[in-house]
Each structure stands twice: as C-alpha cells, then as structure tokens.
mmCIF file of C-alpha atoms in Angstrom:
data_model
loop_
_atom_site.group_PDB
_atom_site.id
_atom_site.type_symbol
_atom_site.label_atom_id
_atom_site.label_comp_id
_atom_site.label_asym_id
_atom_site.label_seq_id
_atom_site.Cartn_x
_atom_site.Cartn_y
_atom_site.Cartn_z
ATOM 1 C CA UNK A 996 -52.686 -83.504 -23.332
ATOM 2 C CA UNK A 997 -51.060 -81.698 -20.541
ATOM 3 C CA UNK A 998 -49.191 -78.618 -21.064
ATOM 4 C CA UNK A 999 -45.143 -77.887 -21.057
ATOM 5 C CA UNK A 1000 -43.609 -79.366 -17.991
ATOM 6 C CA UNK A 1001 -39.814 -78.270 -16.985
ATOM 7 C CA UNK A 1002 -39.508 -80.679 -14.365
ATOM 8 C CA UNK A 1003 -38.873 -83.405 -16.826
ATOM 9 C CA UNK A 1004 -36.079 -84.597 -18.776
ATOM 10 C CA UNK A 1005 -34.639 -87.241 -21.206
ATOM 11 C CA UNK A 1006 -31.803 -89.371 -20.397
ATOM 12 C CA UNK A 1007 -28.710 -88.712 -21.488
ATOM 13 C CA UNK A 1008 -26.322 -92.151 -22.408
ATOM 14 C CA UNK A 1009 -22.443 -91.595 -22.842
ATOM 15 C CA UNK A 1010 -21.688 -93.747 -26.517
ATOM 16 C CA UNK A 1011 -18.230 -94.037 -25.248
ATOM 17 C CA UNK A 1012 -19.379 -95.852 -22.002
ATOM 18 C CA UNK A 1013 -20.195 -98.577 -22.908
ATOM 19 C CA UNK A 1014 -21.545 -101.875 -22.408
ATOM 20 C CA UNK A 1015 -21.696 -100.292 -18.865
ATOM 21 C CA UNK A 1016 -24.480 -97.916 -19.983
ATOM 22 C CA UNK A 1017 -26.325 -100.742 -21.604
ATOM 23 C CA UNK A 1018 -29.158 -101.390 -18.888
ATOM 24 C CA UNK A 1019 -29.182 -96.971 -18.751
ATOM 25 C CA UNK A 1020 -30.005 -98.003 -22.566
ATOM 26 C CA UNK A 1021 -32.912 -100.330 -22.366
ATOM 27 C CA UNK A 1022 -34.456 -98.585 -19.584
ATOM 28 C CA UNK A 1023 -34.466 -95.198 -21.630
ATOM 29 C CA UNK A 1024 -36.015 -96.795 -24.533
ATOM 30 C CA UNK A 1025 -38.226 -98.510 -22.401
ATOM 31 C CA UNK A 1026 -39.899 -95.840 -20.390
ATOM 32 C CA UNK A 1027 -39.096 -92.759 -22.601
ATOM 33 C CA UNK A 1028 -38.784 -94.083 -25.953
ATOM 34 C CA UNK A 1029 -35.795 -91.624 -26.474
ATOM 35 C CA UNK A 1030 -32.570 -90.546 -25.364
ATOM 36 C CA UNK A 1031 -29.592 -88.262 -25.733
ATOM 37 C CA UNK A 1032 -26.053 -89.560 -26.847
ATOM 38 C CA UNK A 1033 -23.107 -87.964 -26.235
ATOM 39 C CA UNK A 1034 -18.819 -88.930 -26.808
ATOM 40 C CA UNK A 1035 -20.764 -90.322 -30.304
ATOM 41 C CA UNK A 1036 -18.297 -91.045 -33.431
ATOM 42 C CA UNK A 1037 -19.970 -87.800 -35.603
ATOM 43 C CA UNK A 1038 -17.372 -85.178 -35.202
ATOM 44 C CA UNK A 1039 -18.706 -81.614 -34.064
ATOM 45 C CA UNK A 1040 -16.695 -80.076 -37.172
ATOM 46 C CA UNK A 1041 -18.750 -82.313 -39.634
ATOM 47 C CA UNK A 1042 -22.261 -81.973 -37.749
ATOM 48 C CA UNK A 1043 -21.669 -78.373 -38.156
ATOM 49 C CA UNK A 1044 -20.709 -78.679 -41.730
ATOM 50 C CA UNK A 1045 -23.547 -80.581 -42.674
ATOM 51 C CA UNK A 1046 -25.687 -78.170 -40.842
ATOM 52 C CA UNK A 1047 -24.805 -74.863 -42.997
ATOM 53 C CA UNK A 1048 -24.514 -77.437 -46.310
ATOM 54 C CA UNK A 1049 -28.552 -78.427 -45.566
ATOM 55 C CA UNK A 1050 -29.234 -74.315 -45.336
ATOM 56 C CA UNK A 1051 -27.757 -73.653 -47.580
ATOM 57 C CA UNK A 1052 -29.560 -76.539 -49.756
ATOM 58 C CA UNK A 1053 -33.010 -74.897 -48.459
ATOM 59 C CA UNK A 1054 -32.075 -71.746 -49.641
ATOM 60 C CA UNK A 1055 -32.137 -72.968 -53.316
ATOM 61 C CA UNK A 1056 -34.489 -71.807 -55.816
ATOM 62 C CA UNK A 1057 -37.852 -73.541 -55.495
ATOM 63 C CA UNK A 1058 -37.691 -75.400 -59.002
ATOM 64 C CA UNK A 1059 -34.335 -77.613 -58.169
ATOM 65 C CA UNK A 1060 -35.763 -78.362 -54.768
ATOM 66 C CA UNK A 1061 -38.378 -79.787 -56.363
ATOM 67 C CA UNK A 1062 -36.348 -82.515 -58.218
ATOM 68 C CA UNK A 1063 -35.818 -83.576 -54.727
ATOM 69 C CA UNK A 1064 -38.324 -86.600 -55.586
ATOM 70 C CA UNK A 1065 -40.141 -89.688 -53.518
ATOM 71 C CA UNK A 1066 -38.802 -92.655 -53.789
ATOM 72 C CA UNK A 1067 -41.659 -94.075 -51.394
ATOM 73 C CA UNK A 1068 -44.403 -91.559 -50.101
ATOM 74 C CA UNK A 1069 -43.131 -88.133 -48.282
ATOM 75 C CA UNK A 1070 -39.487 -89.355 -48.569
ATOM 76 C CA UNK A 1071 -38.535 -86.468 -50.911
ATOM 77 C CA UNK A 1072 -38.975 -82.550 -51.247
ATOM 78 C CA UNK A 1073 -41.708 -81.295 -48.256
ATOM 79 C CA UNK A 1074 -43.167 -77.466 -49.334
ATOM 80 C CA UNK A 1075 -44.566 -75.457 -46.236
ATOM 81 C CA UNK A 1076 -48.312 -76.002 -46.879
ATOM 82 C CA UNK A 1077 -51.180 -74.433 -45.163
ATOM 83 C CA UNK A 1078 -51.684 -77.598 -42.925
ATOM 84 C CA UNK A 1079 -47.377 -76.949 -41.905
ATOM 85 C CA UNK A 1080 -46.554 -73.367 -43.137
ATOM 86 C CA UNK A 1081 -43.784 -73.710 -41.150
ATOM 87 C CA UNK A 1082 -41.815 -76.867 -42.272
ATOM 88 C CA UNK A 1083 -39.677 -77.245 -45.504
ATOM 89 C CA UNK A 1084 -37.770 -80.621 -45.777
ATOM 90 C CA UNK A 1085 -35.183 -82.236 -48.315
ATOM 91 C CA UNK A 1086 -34.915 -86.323 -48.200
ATOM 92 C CA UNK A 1087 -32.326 -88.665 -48.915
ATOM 93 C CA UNK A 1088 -33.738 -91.925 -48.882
ATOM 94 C CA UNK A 1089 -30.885 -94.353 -48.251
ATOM 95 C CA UNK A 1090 -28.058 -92.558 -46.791
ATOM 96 C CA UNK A 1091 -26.392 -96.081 -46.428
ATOM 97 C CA UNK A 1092 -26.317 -96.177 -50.222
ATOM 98 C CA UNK A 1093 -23.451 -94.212 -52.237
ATOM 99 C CA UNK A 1094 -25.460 -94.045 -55.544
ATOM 100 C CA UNK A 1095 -28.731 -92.686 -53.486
ATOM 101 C CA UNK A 1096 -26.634 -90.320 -51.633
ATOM 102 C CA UNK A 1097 -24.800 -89.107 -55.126
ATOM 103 C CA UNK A 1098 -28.256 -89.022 -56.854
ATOM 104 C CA UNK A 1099 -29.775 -86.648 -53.836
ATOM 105 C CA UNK A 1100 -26.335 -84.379 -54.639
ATOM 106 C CA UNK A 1101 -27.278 -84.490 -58.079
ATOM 107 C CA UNK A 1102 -30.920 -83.945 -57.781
ATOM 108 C CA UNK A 1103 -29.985 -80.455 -55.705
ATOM 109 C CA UNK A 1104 -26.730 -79.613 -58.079
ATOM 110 C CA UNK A 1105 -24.634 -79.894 -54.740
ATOM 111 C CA UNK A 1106 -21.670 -77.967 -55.118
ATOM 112 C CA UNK A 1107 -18.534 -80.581 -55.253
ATOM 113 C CA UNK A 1108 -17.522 -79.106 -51.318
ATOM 114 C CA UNK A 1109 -21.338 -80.041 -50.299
ATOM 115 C CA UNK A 1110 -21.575 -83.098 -52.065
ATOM 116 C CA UNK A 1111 -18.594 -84.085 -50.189
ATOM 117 C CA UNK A 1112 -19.548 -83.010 -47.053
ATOM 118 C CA UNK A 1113 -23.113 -84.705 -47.590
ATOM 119 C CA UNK A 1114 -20.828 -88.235 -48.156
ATOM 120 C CA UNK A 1115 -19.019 -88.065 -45.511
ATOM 121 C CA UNK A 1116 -21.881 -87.001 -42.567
ATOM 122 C CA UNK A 1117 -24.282 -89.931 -44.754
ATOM 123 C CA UNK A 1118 -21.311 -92.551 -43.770
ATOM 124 C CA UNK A 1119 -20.795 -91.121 -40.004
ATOM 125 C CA UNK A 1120 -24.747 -91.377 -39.295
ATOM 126 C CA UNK A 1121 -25.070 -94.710 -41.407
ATOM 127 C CA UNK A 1122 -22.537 -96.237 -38.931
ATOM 128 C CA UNK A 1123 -23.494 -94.623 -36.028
ATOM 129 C CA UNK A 1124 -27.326 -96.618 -36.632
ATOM 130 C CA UNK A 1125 -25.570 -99.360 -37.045
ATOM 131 C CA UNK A 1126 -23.221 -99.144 -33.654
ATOM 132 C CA UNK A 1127 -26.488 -98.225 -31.559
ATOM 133 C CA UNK A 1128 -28.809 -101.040 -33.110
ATOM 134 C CA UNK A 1129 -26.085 -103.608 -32.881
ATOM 135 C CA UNK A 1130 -24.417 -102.752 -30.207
ATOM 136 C CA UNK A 1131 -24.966 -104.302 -26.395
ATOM 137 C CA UNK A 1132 -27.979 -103.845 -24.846
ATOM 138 C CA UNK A 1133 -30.641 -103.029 -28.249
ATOM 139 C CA UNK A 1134 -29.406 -106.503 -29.881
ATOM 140 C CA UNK A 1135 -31.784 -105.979 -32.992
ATOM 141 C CA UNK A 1136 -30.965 -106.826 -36.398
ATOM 142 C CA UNK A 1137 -30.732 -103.610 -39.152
ATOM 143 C CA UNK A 1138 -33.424 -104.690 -41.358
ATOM 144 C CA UNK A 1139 -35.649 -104.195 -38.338
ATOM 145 C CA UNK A 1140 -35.325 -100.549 -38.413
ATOM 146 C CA UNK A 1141 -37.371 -98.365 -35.917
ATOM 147 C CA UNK A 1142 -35.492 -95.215 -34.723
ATOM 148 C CA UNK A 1143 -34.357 -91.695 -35.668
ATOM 149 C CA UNK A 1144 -31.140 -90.226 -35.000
ATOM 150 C CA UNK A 1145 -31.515 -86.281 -35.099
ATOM 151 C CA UNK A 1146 -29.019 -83.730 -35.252
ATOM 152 C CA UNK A 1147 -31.275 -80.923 -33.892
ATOM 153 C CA UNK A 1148 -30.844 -76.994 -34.062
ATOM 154 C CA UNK A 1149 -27.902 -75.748 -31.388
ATOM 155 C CA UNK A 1150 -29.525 -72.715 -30.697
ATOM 156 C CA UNK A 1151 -33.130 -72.996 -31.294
ATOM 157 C CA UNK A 1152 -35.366 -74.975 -29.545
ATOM 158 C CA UNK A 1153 -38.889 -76.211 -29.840
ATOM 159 C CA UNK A 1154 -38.407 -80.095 -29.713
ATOM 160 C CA UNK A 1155 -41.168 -81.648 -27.155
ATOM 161 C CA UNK A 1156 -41.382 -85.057 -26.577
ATOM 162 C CA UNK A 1157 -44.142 -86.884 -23.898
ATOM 163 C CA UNK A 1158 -43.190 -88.038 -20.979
ATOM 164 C CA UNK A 1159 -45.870 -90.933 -20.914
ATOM 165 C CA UNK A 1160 -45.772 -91.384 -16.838
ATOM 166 C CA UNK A 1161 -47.568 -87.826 -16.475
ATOM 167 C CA UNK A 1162 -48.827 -87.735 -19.555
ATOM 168 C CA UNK A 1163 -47.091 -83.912 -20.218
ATOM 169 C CA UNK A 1164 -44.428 -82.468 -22.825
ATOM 170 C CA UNK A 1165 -41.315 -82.147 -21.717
ATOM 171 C CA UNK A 1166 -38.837 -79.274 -23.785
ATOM 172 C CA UNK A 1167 -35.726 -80.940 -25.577
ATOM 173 C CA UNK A 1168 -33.467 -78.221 -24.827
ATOM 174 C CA UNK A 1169 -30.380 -77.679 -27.203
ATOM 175 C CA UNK A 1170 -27.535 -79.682 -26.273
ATOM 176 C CA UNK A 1171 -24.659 -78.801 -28.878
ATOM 177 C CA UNK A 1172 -22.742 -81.752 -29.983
ATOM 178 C CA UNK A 1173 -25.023 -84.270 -29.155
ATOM 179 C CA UNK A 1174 -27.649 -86.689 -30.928
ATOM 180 C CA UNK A 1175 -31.350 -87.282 -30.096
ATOM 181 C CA UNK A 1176 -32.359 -90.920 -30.744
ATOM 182 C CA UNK A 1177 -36.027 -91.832 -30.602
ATOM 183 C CA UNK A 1178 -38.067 -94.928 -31.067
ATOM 184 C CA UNK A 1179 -41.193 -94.954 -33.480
ATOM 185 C CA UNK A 1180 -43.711 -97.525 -34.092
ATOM 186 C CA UNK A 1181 -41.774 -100.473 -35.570
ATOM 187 C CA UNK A 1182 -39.391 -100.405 -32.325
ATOM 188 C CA UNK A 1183 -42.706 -100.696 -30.136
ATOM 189 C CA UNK A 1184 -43.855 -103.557 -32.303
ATOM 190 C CA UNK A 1185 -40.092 -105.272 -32.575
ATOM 191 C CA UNK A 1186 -40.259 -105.502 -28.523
ATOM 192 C CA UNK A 1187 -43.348 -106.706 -28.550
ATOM 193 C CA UNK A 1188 -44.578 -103.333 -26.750
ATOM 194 C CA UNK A 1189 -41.608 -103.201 -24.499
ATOM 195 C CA UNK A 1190 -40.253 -100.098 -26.185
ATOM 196 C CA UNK A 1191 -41.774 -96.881 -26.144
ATOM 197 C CA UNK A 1192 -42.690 -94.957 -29.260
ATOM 198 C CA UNK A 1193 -42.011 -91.366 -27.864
ATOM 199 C CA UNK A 1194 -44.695 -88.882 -29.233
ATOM 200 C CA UNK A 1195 -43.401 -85.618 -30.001
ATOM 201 C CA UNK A 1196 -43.876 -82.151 -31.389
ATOM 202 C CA UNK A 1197 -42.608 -79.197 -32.432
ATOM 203 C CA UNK A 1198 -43.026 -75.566 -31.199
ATOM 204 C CA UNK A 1199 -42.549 -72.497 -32.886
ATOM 205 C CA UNK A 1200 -41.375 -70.632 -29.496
ATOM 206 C CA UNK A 1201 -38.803 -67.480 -31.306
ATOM 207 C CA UNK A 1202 -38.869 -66.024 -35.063
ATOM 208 C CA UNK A 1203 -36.121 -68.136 -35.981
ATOM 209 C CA UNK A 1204 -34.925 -70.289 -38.699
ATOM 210 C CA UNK A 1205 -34.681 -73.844 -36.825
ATOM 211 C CA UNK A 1206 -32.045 -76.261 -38.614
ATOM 212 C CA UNK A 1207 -32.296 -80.335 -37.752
ATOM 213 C CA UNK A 1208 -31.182 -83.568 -40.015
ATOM 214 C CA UNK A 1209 -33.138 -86.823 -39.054
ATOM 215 C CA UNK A 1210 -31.809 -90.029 -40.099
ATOM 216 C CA UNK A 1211 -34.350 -92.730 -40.282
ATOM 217 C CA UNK A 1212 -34.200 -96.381 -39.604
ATOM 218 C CA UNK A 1213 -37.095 -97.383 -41.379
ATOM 219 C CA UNK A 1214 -38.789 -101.349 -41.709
ATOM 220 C CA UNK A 1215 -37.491 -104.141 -43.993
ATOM 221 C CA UNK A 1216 -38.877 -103.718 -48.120
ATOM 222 C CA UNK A 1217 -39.701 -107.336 -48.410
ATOM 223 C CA UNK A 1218 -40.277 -109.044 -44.880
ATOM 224 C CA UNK A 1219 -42.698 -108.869 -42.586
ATOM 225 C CA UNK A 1220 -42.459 -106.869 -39.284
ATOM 226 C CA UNK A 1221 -43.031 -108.693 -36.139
ATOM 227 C CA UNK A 1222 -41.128 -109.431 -32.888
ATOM 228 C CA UNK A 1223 -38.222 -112.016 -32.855
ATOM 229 C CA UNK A 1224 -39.516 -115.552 -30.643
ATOM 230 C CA UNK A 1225 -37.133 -114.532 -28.016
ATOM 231 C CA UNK A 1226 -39.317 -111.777 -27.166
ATOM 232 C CA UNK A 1227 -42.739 -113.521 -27.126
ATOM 233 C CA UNK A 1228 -43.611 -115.718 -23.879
ATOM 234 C CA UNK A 1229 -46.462 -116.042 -21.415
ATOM 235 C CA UNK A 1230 -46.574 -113.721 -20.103
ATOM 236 C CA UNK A 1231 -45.735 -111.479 -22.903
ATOM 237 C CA UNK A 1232 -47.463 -112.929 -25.494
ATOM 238 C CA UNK A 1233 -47.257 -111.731 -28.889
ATOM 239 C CA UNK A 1234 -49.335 -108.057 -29.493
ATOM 240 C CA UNK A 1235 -49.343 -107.286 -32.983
ATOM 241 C CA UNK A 1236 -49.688 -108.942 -36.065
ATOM 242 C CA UNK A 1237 -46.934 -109.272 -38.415
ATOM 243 C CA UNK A 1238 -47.401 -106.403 -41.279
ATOM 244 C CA UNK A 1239 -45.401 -104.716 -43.696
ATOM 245 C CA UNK A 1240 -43.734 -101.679 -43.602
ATOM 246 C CA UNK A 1241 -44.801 -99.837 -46.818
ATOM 247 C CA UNK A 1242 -48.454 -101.137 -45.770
ATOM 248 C CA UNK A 1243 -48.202 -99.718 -42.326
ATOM 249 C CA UNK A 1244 -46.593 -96.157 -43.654
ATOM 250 C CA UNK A 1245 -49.779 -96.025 -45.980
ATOM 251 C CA UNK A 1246 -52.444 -97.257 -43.452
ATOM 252 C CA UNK A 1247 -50.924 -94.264 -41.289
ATOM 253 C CA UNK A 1248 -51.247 -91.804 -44.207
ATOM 254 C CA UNK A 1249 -54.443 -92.420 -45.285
ATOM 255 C CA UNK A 1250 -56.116 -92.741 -41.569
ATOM 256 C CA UNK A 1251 -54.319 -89.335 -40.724
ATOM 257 C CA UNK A 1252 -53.360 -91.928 -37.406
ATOM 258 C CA UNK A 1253 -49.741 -90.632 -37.320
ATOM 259 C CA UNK A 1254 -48.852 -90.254 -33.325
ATOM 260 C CA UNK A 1255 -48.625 -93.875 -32.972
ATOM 261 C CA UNK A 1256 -52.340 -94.881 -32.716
ATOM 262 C CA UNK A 1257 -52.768 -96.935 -36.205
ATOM 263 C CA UNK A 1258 -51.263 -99.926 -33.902
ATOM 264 C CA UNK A 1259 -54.297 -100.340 -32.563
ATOM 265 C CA UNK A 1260 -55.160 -101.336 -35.610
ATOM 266 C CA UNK A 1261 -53.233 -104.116 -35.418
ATOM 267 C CA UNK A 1262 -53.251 -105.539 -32.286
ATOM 268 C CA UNK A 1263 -54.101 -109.105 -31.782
ATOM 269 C CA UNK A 1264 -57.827 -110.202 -30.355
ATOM 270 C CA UNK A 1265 -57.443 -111.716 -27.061
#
C-alpha cells in the first residue's frame, strides 16, 4: 500500500439537494465507496451533545463499562489491548430500538440528561439511515444493511480511507457538522460488486483524545444476503453466493480477513 496522498479527496453530497445529487450519489459509492453529507437532518447542537455525553461515558470507571455487553460478537464494551492500545469503544446494538437504547443507558448508569440526549441522537441517526438507504438514487431495502454513518472528531484527524484508482490513502480531514458515510462488505455484495467497500484506517498523527460515533447498518438476522434480480444480468452476472450475516461476521473474525478480502471466499466459480 502506497503512502498518504493529499491530492485526493472524498466527495462531498448536499442531503438537502436532492434527487438532483442522486447520480453524484451512486457514482461516489461506486468508485469511492464513501462520501461526505452535509445540510443532513442531525442538528450541530445535538451532534455536539452526544459527542461530550460519549466522553464523558468513556471516562467511567472501568467496572460499569464493562456491563457494556455483546449482544453478537464485538458489539459491546472494546478495552485498548496490546493488538489496539489505542482504541476504547462503547456499543449500542440497535439504536433503532427504544428498549436497546434504554438498556445501553442503563448498562452505563447514564445520567437522566445523557440518557436523554443518547434518545434523541439514536432517533436522528436511525432516520437519517433510513432517508439515505431509501431515498433516490441507493433504492435498497433496510434489512439489507451495509453502511456506516460516522460522526467523526471536529478537531482531530487521522481518518484514511483508499482511494482504489491509485491504490493510496487519502486523509479525511475534519469537516465540522458533517457525516461520513461508507460502504462495507454487504453493500459490495448487495450491488453485485458495483459498490465499493472503502478500506480505511486510522492514524494516530497528535497526542490527542480523538472522539467519533459510528452507526452501523448491519445484514438481515434471518435472511440470506445476496443481490436483488434487478441487479444480476449478462453481463453482470451474479458474484457471490448468498450467505448470512452472523456467518460472514464470524468467517471474518476467525480468518483475521477483516479489510474486505473474506469475499473472496465467496465468490462464485466461473
């Protein structure tokens, strides 16, 4: 892999521009796998709410942090550990659901002003998923879940993603205000390879605390993932086998295959 390139850099799509920005849409997730929103429906006051609520969260003595459970594997609690020293992560598995967001609250003895605050950012994200994956343009349907929407540090950078025509990372500077959206594996294997699942990294670049809150669109619990007919022809016949979810998170777990090469695994023969 090539080193840091500046000369690079991710498309930006205007939510409140739409379905004009549509094609601007497809073509980002097409060729970079990721994109920058801004004008979105999350209001700056709540982003930045949520932001010192989740510090102040990580902050907490080791023990409650730790009743931060799985509900499936790595959803809960992350510990720096010697293969990440310098990652810590809470998870909130369902942020769509009321009782799993009220549990997570519970789980971390959220202060009633937090637990508020965690409601009302876990409805504005929920729906913002929803908007972009059912809006024009990225007609999928929700239980096909494949992206992230991060709310990344304002200040500190670090974010790298690959720009897969020259093969180099590209910085994700800080953009207050906005939203990163990426594509991961399931989005590559929805379009029937069309989409691009963006490989990324993260940098330690200043001695810094670096703050972001991911919100992931994961694959159905009970169906199969594969794409929809309208995306399989002649000459784009069908790549991947149909697998689930919960099979493909452990196949990538226990390979150690986690920047997007356990698909090769399940490619169809020609």
């Amino acid at each position: 892999m090539s080193a840091t390139t500046p000369t690079a850099s991710i498309p930006t799509i205007d939510f409140q521009d739409f379905p004009s920005q549509s094609q601007k849409l497809i073509q980002a997730s097409v060729e970079w796998g990721c994109f920058r929103l801004i004008n979105h429906s999350i209001p700056a006051a709540l982003m930045a709410e949520m932001k010192a609520t989740v510090r102040a969260l990580l902050d907490l003595p080791m023990e409650i942090k730790q009743r931060n459970r799985d509900v499936i594997a790595g959803s809960g609690y992350v510990a720096p550990s010697n293969a990440n020293p310098l990652y810590e992560g809470l998870g909130l598995y369902y942020m769509g659901s009321p009782e799993a967001v009220h549990e997570f609250c519970s789980q971390l003895e959220a202060s009633p002003s937090q637990r508020e605050t965690i409601v009302k950012y876990s409805e504005a994200v929920y729906n913002l998923a929803m908007d972009i994956v059912l809006g024009p343009g990225v007609q999928i349907h929700t239980d096909s879940g494949f992206l992230t929407i991060l709310q990344d540090d304002d200040c500190v950078g670090g974010l790298e993603v690959v720009d897969e025509k020259s093969g180099e990372f590209v910085s994700v500077d800080p953009f207050p205000g906005s939203i990163l959206v990426n594509f991961g594996d399931v989005a590559k294997v929805w379009s029937n390879g069309r989409f691009c699942n963006i490989r990324h990294r993260v940098q330690c670049k200043e001695a810094a605390v670096r703050i972001s809150i991911a919100f992931f669109v994961l694959g159905p619990k009970e169906a199969a993932i594969e794409a929809p007919p309208e995306l399989v022809d002649m000459e784009q016949p069908r790549l991947f086998v149909p697998f689930m979810f919960e099979d493909y998170r452990k196949l990538r777990l226990s390979t150690g295959l986690r920047a997007g090469e356990a698909l090769a695994m399940l490619r169809r023969s020609t």
